[in-house]
mmCIF file of C-alpha atoms in Angstrom:
data_model
loop_
_atom_site.group_PDB
_atom_site.id
_atom_site.type_symbol
_atom_site.label_atom_id
_atom_site.label_comp_id
_atom_site.label_asym_id
_atom_site.label_seq_id
_atom_site.Cartn_x
_atom_site.Cartn_y
_atom_site.Cartn_z
ATOM 1 C CA UNK A 1 -3.071 32.990 -62.327
ATOM 2 C CA UNK A 2 -4.211 33.517 -59.259
ATOM 3 C CA UNK A 3 -6.799 36.850 -59.921
ATOM 4 C CA UNK A 4 -8.353 34.015 -62.376
ATOM 5 C CA UNK A 5 -8.665 31.046 -60.175
ATOM 6 C CA UNK A 6 -10.032 33.483 -57.078
ATOM 7 C CA UNK A 7 -12.644 34.913 -59.952
ATOM 8 C CA UNK A 8 -13.335 31.049 -60.754
ATOM 9 C CA UNK A 9 -14.268 30.256 -56.912
ATOM 10 C CA UNK A 10 -16.686 33.248 -56.432
ATOM 11 C CA UNK A 11 -18.154 32.070 -59.630
ATOM 12 C CA UNK A 12 -18.952 29.055 -58.618
ATOM 13 C CA UNK A 13 -19.577 29.316 -55.302
ATOM 14 C CA UNK A 14 -22.347 32.255 -56.638
ATOM 15 C CA UNK A 15 -23.509 29.281 -58.474
ATOM 16 C CA UNK A 16 -23.629 26.776 -55.684
ATOM 17 C CA UNK A 17 -21.396 24.663 -57.358
ATOM 18 C CA UNK A 18 -19.891 24.748 -53.776
ATOM 19 C CA UNK A 19 -17.500 22.072 -53.931
ATOM 20 C CA UNK A 20 -16.212 23.258 -57.262
ATOM 21 C CA UNK A 21 -15.650 26.343 -54.985
ATOM 22 C CA UNK A 22 -13.190 25.433 -52.908
ATOM 23 C CA UNK A 23 -10.990 22.668 -55.171
ATOM 24 C CA UNK A 24 -10.634 26.068 -57.353
ATOM 25 C CA UNK A 25 -9.335 27.786 -53.872
ATOM 26 C CA UNK A 26 -7.730 24.038 -53.076
ATOM 27 C CA UNK A 27 -5.768 24.502 -56.552
ATOM 28 C CA UNK A 28 -4.931 28.209 -55.713
ATOM 29 C CA UNK A 29 -4.181 27.195 -52.535
ATOM 30 C CA UNK A 30 -1.372 24.756 -54.131
ATOM 31 C CA UNK A 31 -0.566 26.763 -56.976
ATOM 32 C CA UNK A 32 0.392 30.387 -55.555
ATOM 33 C CA UNK A 33 3.778 31.014 -53.913
ATOM 34 C CA UNK A 34 2.597 33.354 -50.737
ATOM 35 C CA UNK A 35 2.808 31.602 -48.400
ATOM 36 C CA UNK A 36 -0.500 33.863 -46.910
ATOM 37 C CA UNK A 37 -2.216 33.791 -49.988
ATOM 38 C CA UNK A 38 -2.210 30.111 -49.608
ATOM 39 C CA UNK A 39 -3.109 30.116 -45.943
ATOM 40 C CA UNK A 40 -5.862 31.733 -47.114
ATOM 41 C CA UNK A 41 -7.089 30.246 -49.715
ATOM 42 C CA UNK A 42 -6.568 26.380 -48.802
ATOM 43 C CA UNK A 43 -8.748 27.600 -44.994
ATOM 44 C CA UNK A 44 -11.050 29.036 -47.058
ATOM 45 C CA UNK A 45 -11.568 25.844 -49.223
ATOM 46 C CA UNK A 46 -10.821 23.936 -45.445
ATOM 47 C CA UNK A 47 -13.945 26.268 -44.723
ATOM 48 C CA UNK A 48 -16.486 24.625 -47.209
ATOM 49 C CA UNK A 49 -16.034 21.949 -47.683
ATOM 50 C CA UNK A 50 -16.603 21.308 -43.861
ATOM 51 C CA UNK A 51 -19.799 23.928 -43.483
ATOM 52 C CA UNK A 52 -21.303 23.652 -47.054
ATOM 53 C CA UNK A 53 -20.370 20.666 -48.634
ATOM 54 C CA UNK A 54 -20.681 19.096 -45.455
ATOM 55 C CA UNK A 55 -17.383 16.353 -46.383
ATOM 56 C CA UNK A 56 -14.978 16.419 -43.007
ATOM 57 C CA UNK A 57 -12.415 14.056 -44.723
ATOM 58 C CA UNK A 58 -12.278 16.977 -47.675
ATOM 59 C CA UNK A 59 -12.138 19.463 -44.428
ATOM 60 C CA UNK A 60 -9.367 18.352 -42.525
ATOM 61 C CA UNK A 61 -7.100 17.434 -45.685
ATOM 62 C CA UNK A 62 -7.628 21.977 -46.550
ATOM 63 C CA UNK A 63 -7.052 22.270 -42.921
ATOM 64 C CA UNK A 64 -3.478 19.690 -43.029
ATOM 65 C CA UNK A 65 -2.291 20.962 -45.507
ATOM 66 C CA UNK A 66 -3.184 24.912 -43.842
ATOM 67 C CA UNK A 67 -0.585 23.486 -40.858
ATOM 68 C CA UNK A 68 2.470 22.401 -43.201
ATOM 69 C CA UNK A 69 2.272 26.028 -44.116
ATOM 70 C CA UNK A 70 1.415 27.906 -41.050
ATOM 71 C CA UNK A 71 1.472 24.923 -37.726
ATOM 72 C CA UNK A 72 0.477 28.174 -36.079
ATOM 73 C CA UNK A 73 -2.339 29.029 -37.592
ATOM 74 C CA UNK A 74 -4.713 30.944 -34.945
ATOM 75 C CA UNK A 75 -7.371 28.674 -35.848
ATOM 76 C CA UNK A 76 -6.745 25.867 -38.251
ATOM 77 C CA UNK A 77 -5.531 22.969 -35.532
ATOM 78 C CA UNK A 78 -7.756 23.707 -33.395
ATOM 79 C CA UNK A 79 -10.710 23.204 -36.094
ATOM 80 C CA UNK A 80 -8.825 20.026 -37.072
ATOM 81 C CA UNK A 81 -8.575 18.177 -34.302
ATOM 82 C CA UNK A 82 -12.770 19.104 -33.831
ATOM 83 C CA UNK A 83 -12.503 17.738 -37.172
ATOM 84 C CA UNK A 84 -10.897 14.746 -35.598
ATOM 85 C CA UNK A 85 -13.160 13.922 -33.098
ATOM 86 C CA UNK A 86 -15.954 14.041 -34.551
ATOM 87 C CA UNK A 87 -14.735 11.055 -37.400
ATOM 88 C CA UNK A 88 -13.579 9.364 -34.596
ATOM 89 C CA UNK A 89 -9.930 9.372 -35.466
ATOM 90 C CA UNK A 90 -8.502 9.293 -32.664
ATOM 91 C CA UNK A 91 -5.363 8.195 -33.668
ATOM 92 C CA UNK A 92 -5.298 10.770 -35.493
ATOM 93 C CA UNK A 93 -6.072 12.916 -33.347
ATOM 94 C CA UNK A 94 -2.977 12.188 -30.858
ATOM 95 C CA UNK A 95 -1.076 12.369 -34.177
ATOM 96 C CA UNK A 96 -1.297 16.397 -33.970
ATOM 97 C CA UNK A 97 -2.009 17.288 -31.234
ATOM 98 C CA UNK A 98 1.456 15.781 -31.175
ATOM 99 C CA UNK A 99 3.312 17.615 -34.163
ATOM 100 C CA UNK A 100 1.732 20.627 -31.836
ATOM 101 C CA UNK A 101 3.425 19.258 -28.833
ATOM 102 C CA UNK A 102 6.467 19.596 -30.369
ATOM 103 C CA UNK A 103 5.965 22.967 -32.661
ATOM 104 C CA UNK A 104 6.839 24.836 -29.174
ATOM 105 C CA UNK A 105 4.484 26.979 -27.184
ATOM 106 C CA UNK A 106 4.055 30.457 -26.711
ATOM 107 C CA UNK A 107 2.903 31.775 -23.064
ATOM 108 C CA UNK A 108 0.121 33.049 -24.103
ATOM 109 C CA UNK A 109 -2.173 29.736 -25.246
ATOM 110 C CA UNK A 110 -0.204 27.724 -22.525
ATOM 111 C CA UNK A 111 -3.413 27.416 -20.499
ATOM 112 C CA UNK A 112 -5.015 26.409 -24.403
ATOM 113 C CA UNK A 113 -2.476 24.013 -24.846
ATOM 114 C CA UNK A 114 -2.177 22.114 -21.778
ATOM 115 C CA UNK A 115 -5.381 20.968 -22.219
ATOM 116 C CA UNK A 116 -4.339 20.019 -25.036
ATOM 117 C CA UNK A 117 -1.427 17.907 -24.321
ATOM 118 C CA UNK A 118 -3.435 16.183 -21.423
ATOM 119 C CA UNK A 119 -5.794 15.477 -23.845
ATOM 120 C CA UNK A 120 -3.406 13.250 -25.668
ATOM 121 C CA UNK A 121 -1.666 11.366 -23.172
ATOM 122 C CA UNK A 122 -5.588 10.272 -22.162
ATOM 123 C CA UNK A 123 -5.419 9.048 -25.407
ATOM 124 C CA UNK A 124 -2.503 7.823 -25.230
ATOM 125 C CA UNK A 125 -3.003 6.261 -22.755
ATOM 126 C CA UNK A 126 -6.335 4.651 -23.339
ATOM 127 C CA UNK A 127 -4.574 3.063 -27.136
ATOM 128 C CA UNK A 128 -2.209 0.571 -24.886
ATOM 129 C CA UNK A 129 0.322 3.168 -25.863
ATOM 130 C CA UNK A 130 2.426 4.762 -21.734
ATOM 131 C CA UNK A 131 4.954 5.906 -23.527
ATOM 132 C CA UNK A 132 3.359 8.221 -25.784
ATOM 133 C CA UNK A 133 1.424 8.731 -22.762
ATOM 134 C CA UNK A 134 4.447 9.703 -20.794
ATOM 135 C CA UNK A 135 5.734 11.902 -22.572
ATOM 136 C CA UNK A 136 2.506 13.937 -23.546
ATOM 137 C CA UNK A 137 2.032 13.970 -19.789
ATOM 138 C CA UNK A 138 5.354 15.888 -19.380
ATOM 139 C CA UNK A 139 4.896 18.173 -21.005
ATOM 140 C CA UNK A 140 2.050 19.273 -19.338
ATOM 141 C CA UNK A 141 4.762 19.255 -16.349
ATOM 142 C CA UNK A 142 6.694 20.720 -17.940
ATOM 143 C CA UNK A 143 3.977 23.945 -18.648
ATOM 144 C CA UNK A 144 1.674 23.029 -15.406
ATOM 145 C CA UNK A 145 4.649 21.789 -12.573
ATOM 146 C CA UNK A 146 1.893 21.047 -10.229
ATOM 147 C CA UNK A 147 -0.757 20.119 -12.024
ATOM 148 C CA UNK A 148 -1.938 17.514 -9.304
ATOM 149 C CA UNK A 149 -3.991 15.134 -12.374
ATOM 150 C CA UNK A 150 -0.831 15.015 -14.934
ATOM 151 C CA UNK A 151 1.931 14.102 -11.502
ATOM 152 C CA UNK A 152 -0.762 11.396 -10.745
ATOM 153 C CA UNK A 153 -0.212 10.105 -14.312
ATOM 154 C CA UNK A 154 2.980 10.182 -14.168
ATOM 155 C CA UNK A 155 3.027 8.088 -10.986
ATOM 156 C CA UNK A 156 0.338 5.666 -12.467
ATOM 157 C CA UNK A 157 2.907 4.964 -15.618
ATOM 158 C CA UNK A 158 5.645 4.695 -13.266
ATOM 159 C CA UNK A 159 4.335 2.231 -10.828
ATOM 160 C CA UNK A 160 3.334 -0.461 -13.997
ATOM 161 C CA UNK A 161 6.785 0.336 -15.854
ATOM 162 C CA UNK A 162 7.826 -0.796 -12.319
ATOM 163 C CA UNK A 163 10.354 2.466 -13.376
ATOM 164 C CA UNK A 164 11.191 3.205 -9.625
ATOM 165 C CA UNK A 165 12.817 5.681 -9.694
ATOM 166 C CA UNK A 166 10.609 7.955 -12.407
ATOM 167 C CA UNK A 167 7.936 6.616 -9.892
ATOM 168 C CA UNK A 168 9.702 8.696 -6.407
ATOM 169 C CA UNK A 169 9.592 11.611 -8.609
ATOM 170 C CA UNK A 170 6.460 12.208 -9.010
ATOM 171 C CA UNK A 171 5.431 11.119 -6.132
ATOM 172 C CA UNK A 172 7.420 13.131 -4.105
ATOM 173 C CA UNK A 173 6.662 16.130 -6.192
ATOM 174 C CA UNK A 174 2.918 15.486 -5.918
ATOM 175 C CA UNK A 175 3.492 14.816 -1.994
ATOM 176 C CA UNK A 176 3.973 19.038 -1.621
ATOM 177 C CA UNK A 177 1.302 19.577 -3.825
ATOM 178 C CA UNK A 178 -1.732 17.720 -2.995
ATOM 179 C CA UNK A 179 -3.990 18.803 -0.530
ATOM 180 C CA UNK A 180 -5.601 15.468 0.448
ATOM 181 C CA UNK A 181 -3.687 14.140 3.618
ATOM 182 C CA UNK A 182 -5.100 10.751 3.185
ATOM 183 C CA UNK A 183 -3.305 11.009 -0.636
ATOM 184 C CA UNK A 184 -0.023 13.179 1.037
ATOM 185 C CA UNK A 185 0.161 8.985 2.780
ATOM 186 C CA UNK A 186 -0.554 7.181 0.853
ATOM 187 C CA UNK A 187 2.603 8.210 -1.146
ATOM 188 C CA UNK A 188 5.104 9.111 2.013
ATOM 189 C CA UNK A 189 4.180 4.859 2.302
ATOM 190 C CA UNK A 190 4.719 4.038 -1.228
ATOM 191 C CA UNK A 191 8.270 6.010 -1.581
ATOM 192 C CA UNK A 192 9.135 4.312 1.567
ATOM 193 C CA UNK A 193 8.485 1.405 0.232
ATOM 194 C CA UNK A 194 10.096 1.900 -3.239
ATOM 195 C CA UNK A 195 13.935 2.911 -0.795
ATOM 196 C CA UNK A 196 13.287 -0.258 1.188
ATOM 197 C CA UNK A 197 11.928 -2.649 -1.877
ATOM 198 C CA UNK A 198 13.300 -1.377 -5.167
ATOM 199 C CA UNK A 199 15.461 0.872 -4.754
ATOM 200 C CA UNK A 200 17.499 0.149 -1.245
ATOM 201 C CA UNK A 201 18.457 3.510 0.391
ATOM 202 C CA UNK A 202 17.301 2.167 3.958
ATOM 203 C CA UNK A 203 18.005 5.926 4.366
ATOM 204 C CA UNK A 204 15.830 7.452 2.249
ATOM 205 C CA UNK A 205 12.928 4.509 3.139
ATOM 206 C CA UNK A 206 13.225 5.481 7.280
ATOM 207 C CA UNK A 207 12.939 9.348 5.738
ATOM 208 C CA UNK A 208 9.883 8.079 3.478
ATOM 209 C CA UNK A 209 8.614 6.066 6.300
ATOM 210 C CA UNK A 210 9.262 8.815 9.442
ATOM 211 C CA UNK A 211 7.430 11.820 7.588
ATOM 212 C CA UNK A 212 4.158 8.757 7.625
ATOM 213 C CA UNK A 213 4.355 8.788 10.691
ATOM 214 C CA UNK A 214 4.757 12.326 11.463
ATOM 215 C CA UNK A 215 1.153 12.119 9.928
ATOM 216 C CA UNK A 216 0.199 9.093 10.781
ATOM 217 C CA UNK A 217 1.623 8.012 14.187
ATOM 218 C CA UNK A 218 -0.183 4.688 14.415
ATOM 219 C CA UNK A 219 -0.146 3.310 11.057
ATOM 220 C CA UNK A 220 0.425 -0.019 11.761
ATOM 221 C CA UNK A 221 1.904 -1.394 8.343
ATOM 222 C CA UNK A 222 4.470 2.240 9.142
ATOM 223 C CA UNK A 223 5.009 0.716 12.362
ATOM 224 C CA UNK A 224 5.792 -2.703 11.432
ATOM 225 C CA UNK A 225 7.458 -1.907 7.999
ATOM 226 C CA UNK A 226 10.172 0.918 10.183
ATOM 227 C CA UNK A 227 10.445 -2.201 12.527
ATOM 228 C CA UNK A 228 11.766 -4.716 9.439
ATOM 229 C CA UNK A 229 14.477 -1.951 8.676
ATOM 230 C CA UNK A 230 16.182 -1.417 10.892
ATOM 231 C CA UNK A 231 15.875 -5.284 12.056
ATOM 232 C CA UNK A 232 17.457 -5.366 8.131
ATOM 233 C CA UNK A 233 20.131 -2.328 9.245
ATOM 234 C CA UNK A 234 21.014 -3.959 13.370
ATOM 235 C CA UNK A 235 19.366 -1.579 15.284
ATOM 236 C CA UNK A 236 17.516 -3.593 17.614
ATOM 237 C CA UNK A 237 17.441 -0.258 20.227
ATOM 238 C CA UNK A 238 15.258 1.351 16.458
ATOM 239 C CA UNK A 239 13.193 -1.699 16.440
ATOM 240 C CA UNK A 240 12.896 -2.212 19.996
ATOM 241 C CA UNK A 241 11.149 1.093 20.203
ATOM 242 C CA UNK A 242 9.080 0.553 16.786
ATOM 243 C CA UNK A 243 7.726 -2.879 18.418
ATOM 244 C CA UNK A 244 6.705 -1.056 21.443
ATOM 245 C CA UNK A 245 4.968 1.505 19.619
ATOM 246 C CA UNK A 246 3.132 -1.403 16.597
ATOM 247 C CA UNK A 247 1.621 -3.251 20.402
ATOM 248 C CA UNK A 248 0.524 -0.385 21.345
ATOM 249 C CA UNK A 249 -2.510 0.442 18.533
ATOM 250 C CA UNK A 250 -2.684 -3.205 17.657
ATOM 251 C CA UNK A 251 -5.472 -5.105 19.550
ATOM 252 C CA UNK A 252 -5.332 -8.617 21.280
ATOM 253 C CA UNK A 253 -4.648 -11.616 19.000
ATOM 254 C CA UNK A 254 -2.152 -13.358 17.217
ATOM 255 C CA UNK A 255 -0.443 -10.455 15.393
ATOM 256 C CA UNK A 256 0.070 -8.168 18.755
ATOM 257 C CA UNK A 257 0.931 -11.023 20.945
ATOM 258 C CA UNK A 258 4.388 -12.205 17.946
ATOM 259 C CA UNK A 259 4.923 -8.240 18.480
ATOM 260 C CA UNK A 260 5.069 -8.345 21.803
ATOM 261 C CA UNK A 261 7.685 -12.074 22.145
ATOM 262 C CA UNK A 262 9.321 -10.821 19.660
ATOM 263 C CA UNK A 263 10.239 -7.114 21.466
ATOM 264 C CA UNK A 264 11.349 -8.822 24.742
ATOM 265 C CA UNK A 265 14.011 -11.084 22.925
ATOM 266 C CA UNK A 266 14.856 -7.712 21.269
ATOM 267 C CA UNK A 267 15.050 -6.139 24.828
ATOM 268 C CA UNK A 268 16.771 -8.681 26.822
ATOM 269 C CA UNK A 269 19.021 -10.811 24.609
ATOM 270 C CA UNK A 270 20.432 -7.967 22.413
ATOM 271 C CA UNK A 271 19.696 -4.531 24.558
ATOM 272 C CA UNK A 272 20.493 -6.911 27.568
ATOM 273 C CA UNK A 273 17.213 -4.502 29.047
ATOM 274 C CA UNK A 274 15.272 -7.513 31.265
ATOM 275 C CA UNK A 275 13.328 -4.908 32.727
ATOM 276 C CA UNK A 276 11.582 -3.456 28.954
ATOM 277 C CA UNK A 277 11.644 -7.432 28.441
ATOM 278 C CA UNK A 278 9.212 -8.057 31.417
ATOM 279 C CA UNK A 279 7.231 -5.366 30.478
ATOM 280 C CA UNK A 280 7.027 -6.464 27.050
ATOM 281 C CA UNK A 281 5.808 -10.711 28.443
ATOM 282 C CA UNK A 282 3.602 -8.759 30.476
ATOM 283 C CA UNK A 283 1.722 -7.157 28.556
ATOM 284 C CA UNK A 284 1.168 -10.635 25.898
ATOM 285 C CA UNK A 285 0.549 -12.543 29.868
ATOM 286 C CA UNK A 286 -2.654 -9.911 29.754
ATOM 287 C CA UNK A 287 -4.441 -10.894 26.724
ATOM 288 C CA UNK A 288 -3.825 -14.416 27.350
ATOM 289 C CA UNK A 289 -2.657 -15.242 30.985
ATOM 290 C CA UNK A 290 -2.076 -18.760 29.949
ATOM 291 C CA UNK A 291 -0.257 -19.309 27.687
ATOM 292 C CA UNK A 292 2.182 -21.041 28.279
ATOM 293 C CA UNK A 293 4.827 -19.620 25.670
ATOM 294 C CA UNK A 294 4.481 -16.670 27.333
ATOM 295 C CA UNK A 295 4.195 -17.793 31.279
ATOM 296 C CA UNK A 296 8.087 -19.691 30.441
ATOM 297 C CA UNK A 297 9.327 -16.688 29.219
ATOM 298 C CA UNK A 298 8.085 -14.362 31.502
ATOM 299 C CA UNK A 299 9.102 -16.475 34.687
ATOM 300 C CA UNK A 300 12.547 -17.104 32.950
ATOM 301 C CA UNK A 301 13.339 -13.442 33.673
ATOM 302 C CA UNK A 302 11.238 -12.978 36.770
ATOM 303 C CA UNK A 303 13.641 -15.682 38.545
ATOM 304 C CA UNK A 304 16.771 -13.082 36.360
ATOM 305 C CA UNK A 305 15.072 -10.030 37.800
ATOM 306 C CA UNK A 306 15.220 -11.972 41.093
ATOM 307 C CA UNK A 307 11.223 -11.508 41.200
ATOM 308 C CA UNK A 308 10.810 -14.368 43.204
ATOM 309 C CA UNK A 309 7.519 -14.214 44.748
ATOM 310 C CA UNK A 310 5.123 -12.548 42.859
ATOM 311 C CA UNK A 311 6.450 -14.534 40.088
ATOM 312 C CA UNK A 312 5.198 -17.583 42.546
ATOM 313 C CA UNK A 313 1.893 -15.283 42.767
ATOM 314 C CA UNK A 314 1.862 -15.497 39.345
ATOM 315 C CA UNK A 315 2.296 -19.216 38.327
ATOM 316 C CA UNK A 316 -0.412 -19.964 41.665
ATOM 317 C CA UNK A 317 -3.247 -17.445 40.148
ATOM 318 C CA UNK A 318 -2.263 -19.653 36.110
ATOM 319 C CA UNK A 319 -2.408 -22.517 38.427
ATOM 320 C CA UNK A 320 -5.647 -22.167 40.258
ATOM 321 C CA UNK A 321 -7.073 -20.965 37.143
ATOM 322 C CA UNK A 322 -6.653 -23.868 34.930
ATOM 323 C CA UNK A 323 -7.891 -26.259 37.615
ATOM 324 C CA UNK A 324 -10.688 -24.989 37.368
ATOM 325 C CA UNK A 325 -11.280 -25.563 33.728
ATOM 326 C CA UNK A 326 -10.458 -28.790 34.427
ATOM 327 C CA UNK A 327 -12.758 -28.968 36.742
ATOM 328 C CA UNK A 328 -14.950 -28.472 35.271
ATOM 329 C CA UNK A 329 -14.126 -31.185 32.166
ATOM 330 C CA UNK A 330 -12.022 -33.926 33.425
ATOM 331 C CA UNK A 331 -12.304 -35.461 29.694
ATOM 332 C CA UNK A 332 -11.115 -32.834 28.425
ATOM 333 C CA UNK A 333 -7.315 -33.407 28.870
ATOM 334 C CA UNK A 334 -5.894 -29.970 27.585
ATOM 335 C CA UNK A 335 -6.149 -28.221 30.513
ATOM 336 C CA UNK A 336 -4.315 -31.073 32.627
ATOM 337 C CA UNK A 337 -1.349 -30.467 30.491
ATOM 338 C CA UNK A 338 -1.159 -26.803 30.797
ATOM 339 C CA UNK A 339 -1.410 -27.911 34.506
ATOM 340 C CA UNK A 340 1.415 -30.202 35.097
ATOM 341 C CA UNK A 341 3.200 -27.589 32.738
ATOM 342 C CA UNK A 342 2.586 -24.421 35.897
ATOM 343 C CA UNK A 343 3.289 -26.695 37.776
ATOM 344 C CA UNK A 344 6.775 -28.015 37.348
ATOM 345 C CA UNK A 345 7.388 -23.730 36.408
ATOM 346 C CA UNK A 346 6.967 -23.408 39.601
ATOM 347 C CA UNK A 347 8.909 -26.285 41.602
ATOM 348 C CA UNK A 348 6.146 -28.419 42.413
ATOM 349 C CA UNK A 349 7.215 -31.830 40.164
ATOM 350 C CA UNK A 350 5.442 -34.114 42.786
ATOM 351 C CA UNK A 351 2.328 -32.099 41.595
ATOM 352 C CA UNK A 352 3.244 -32.239 38.000
ATOM 353 C CA UNK A 353 3.456 -35.850 38.201
ATOM 354 C CA UNK A 354 -0.063 -36.351 39.644
ATOM 355 C CA UNK A 355 -2.159 -34.057 37.591
ATOM 356 C CA UNK A 356 0.383 -36.014 34.466
ATOM 357 C CA UNK A 357 -0.796 -39.274 36.091
ATOM 358 C CA UNK A 358 -4.622 -38.053 35.934
ATOM 359 C CA UNK A 359 -3.852 -37.170 32.099
ATOM 360 C CA UNK A 360 -2.451 -40.094 31.027
ATOM 361 C CA UNK A 361 -4.924 -42.353 32.854
ATOM 362 C CA UNK A 362 -7.241 -40.321 30.950
ATOM 363 C CA UNK A 363 -5.808 -41.486 27.478
ATOM 364 C CA UNK A 364 -5.286 -38.453 25.523
ATOM 365 C CA UNK A 365 -2.418 -37.395 27.148
ATOM 366 C CA UNK A 366 0.400 -36.386 24.460
ATOM 367 C CA UNK A 367 3.973 -37.497 24.397
ATOM 368 C CA UNK A 368 5.287 -35.072 27.262
ATOM 369 C CA UNK A 369 2.660 -35.473 29.964
ATOM 370 C CA UNK A 370 3.187 -39.194 29.438
ATOM 371 C CA UNK A 371 6.729 -39.932 30.486
ATOM 372 C CA UNK A 372 5.702 -37.631 33.984
ATOM 373 C CA UNK A 373 3.545 -40.594 34.790
ATOM 374 C CA UNK A 374 3.970 -43.366 32.430
ATOM 375 C CA UNK A 375 1.101 -45.380 32.875
ATOM 376 C CA UNK A 376 -1.299 -43.516 33.953
ATOM 377 C CA UNK A 377 1.318 -43.844 37.717
ATOM 378 C CA UNK A 378 3.374 -41.315 40.262
ATOM 379 C CA UNK A 379 5.722 -44.535 41.178
ATOM 380 C CA UNK A 380 5.636 -43.843 44.811
ATOM 381 C CA UNK A 381 2.224 -42.632 45.428
ATOM 382 C CA UNK A 382 -0.184 -44.948 46.187
ATOM 383 C CA UNK A 383 -2.753 -44.366 48.774
ATOM 384 C CA UNK A 384 -0.543 -40.415 49.249
ATOM 385 C CA UNK A 385 -2.506 -40.348 46.108
ATOM 386 C CA UNK A 386 -4.940 -39.150 48.620
ATOM 387 C CA UNK A 387 -3.624 -37.157 51.037
ATOM 388 C CA UNK A 388 -5.661 -33.399 51.202
ATOM 389 C CA UNK A 389 -3.103 -31.477 49.740
ATOM 390 C CA UNK A 390 -3.217 -33.915 46.824
ATOM 391 C CA UNK A 391 -6.825 -33.875 46.471
ATOM 392 C CA UNK A 392 -7.362 -30.323 46.538
ATOM 393 C CA UNK A 393 -4.711 -30.023 43.066
ATOM 394 C CA UNK A 394 -6.883 -32.717 41.484
ATOM 395 C CA UNK A 395 -10.093 -33.671 42.936
ATOM 396 C CA UNK A 396 -13.326 -32.030 41.614
ATOM 397 C CA UNK A 397 -16.240 -30.602 43.696
ATOM 398 C CA UNK A 398 -18.411 -33.836 43.585
ATOM 399 C CA UNK A 399 -16.192 -35.674 45.667
ATOM 400 C CA UNK A 400 -16.999 -35.356 48.821
ATOM 401 C CA UNK A 401 -15.374 -35.127 51.737
ATOM 402 C CA UNK A 402 -16.982 -38.707 53.135
ATOM 403 C CA UNK A 403 -16.809 -40.569 50.220
ATOM 404 C CA UNK A 404 -12.588 -39.384 50.341
ATOM 405 C CA UNK A 405 -11.806 -40.773 53.571
ATOM 406 C CA UNK A 406 -14.099 -43.871 52.132
ATOM 407 C CA UNK A 407 -11.950 -44.152 49.154
ATOM 408 C CA UNK A 408 -8.660 -43.923 51.659
ATOM 409 C CA UNK A 409 -9.526 -46.390 54.090
ATOM 410 C CA UNK A 410 -10.288 -48.339 50.332
#
C-alpha cells in the first residue's frame, strides 16, 4: 500500500488539501515496515503540519514519531526543540533534552549537544528541580570538563543542598580553570570553610586558607580563620603568627586591641616569650595609651622582664595625661578613677588614696575606688592634703599659690 499512500499524499497536496496530505503521510509512516520509509514519511508530514498547515501540535506529534524510530535524525531533534520553545512547553523541552542525553553523543556534534544540555540544566533550575539540573550540568562537565559556567552551577547547587563533598570537588576544579583572581580567592576561602566547618579536615582547611594568603597576604578574614583553626588544633606558635599578621592589617580599634591582647596572652602563657608579649601589649598601648587593662598587663610583663625604669616612665606619662583630663573637668570622675589605678600600679598608694578621696567627695566613685577613701577622706592625712606634692598631683590651675597658702593656714 505504500505507493498508493504516496500517490494520495501528492494528489491531496496538489489539490491544496494540506492536512489530508499530512495525514496520508502519517498513515504511510505508521504502516510501512521500512524504518527509512517511515521516517521520511513522518518527517515530511511534520514539515507540512508546521510550515503549511501551521499546526505546531500536530507537527510536534509527527516529529516525536520520527524520533521514536530514529532518535539521531539530523534535523528532527532540533525541529522538535524549536517547536517546544515556540509553544512555551519548557517541561516538554526538558524531557526531550534528557532523552537525547540518554542516547549518547557523537564526537562530531559534541559542541551543539553541550549547548542543549546547558539549556536543559537552566530549565531544570528555573523549574525548581535541582536534581535534574545537577544531572544535566554533570553531563555538560563530562563533555566539556573546564566549562566554567557549568562548574559554577555545580558549586551553587551543591552548596544549596549542603552536599559539601560535591561542592568541594566542583570548587577545586573551578579554582584551577578560572582566570578571575578574585573568584579564585573566594573559592579557596570557601574550600577552607568546608574543610574547617562542614567536613572537618584541619590539614586540608589549612592548605586552602594558606593558598588564599598566597594570593592575598593581607586577607584579614583568612588570617582570623587560621588563627581559630590553630587554636582548635593546639598549635600556639602558628596561632601567634596568624594573630601577629592579623594585627598588622587591622586598623586601631576594639578588634585590633582584642587580637593584640590574645597574642600577648599566648606569647606569655603558651610560648614563654615575654619579648613577644611585651611587643604586642606595647602596640596595643600605642593605640590606647590610657586603657587600664592594657596598662595592667604591660606593667606585669615589664616587671617580669626587669624593665622597671621604663615601666615607671610609662606609668608616669599615663598619670600626667589622665591628670590633664581631670583638670579640665573635676566633675567627671572617670579620669580620677583611672588616675587612682595608674598610681597604684606605679606603687604610689598614698597618691591613689588621695585621688580616690576626691572622687568620693564628688559623689560619683565606684565601689572599688570608694574602698580606698571611705567618706571622701584619707585617714591620717589631715592638713597634709595641702602638701605641695599632693597639691601638685590634684590641684587644678585655678587654685593659685596664694590660695593654697590661705587654705593651709586655715
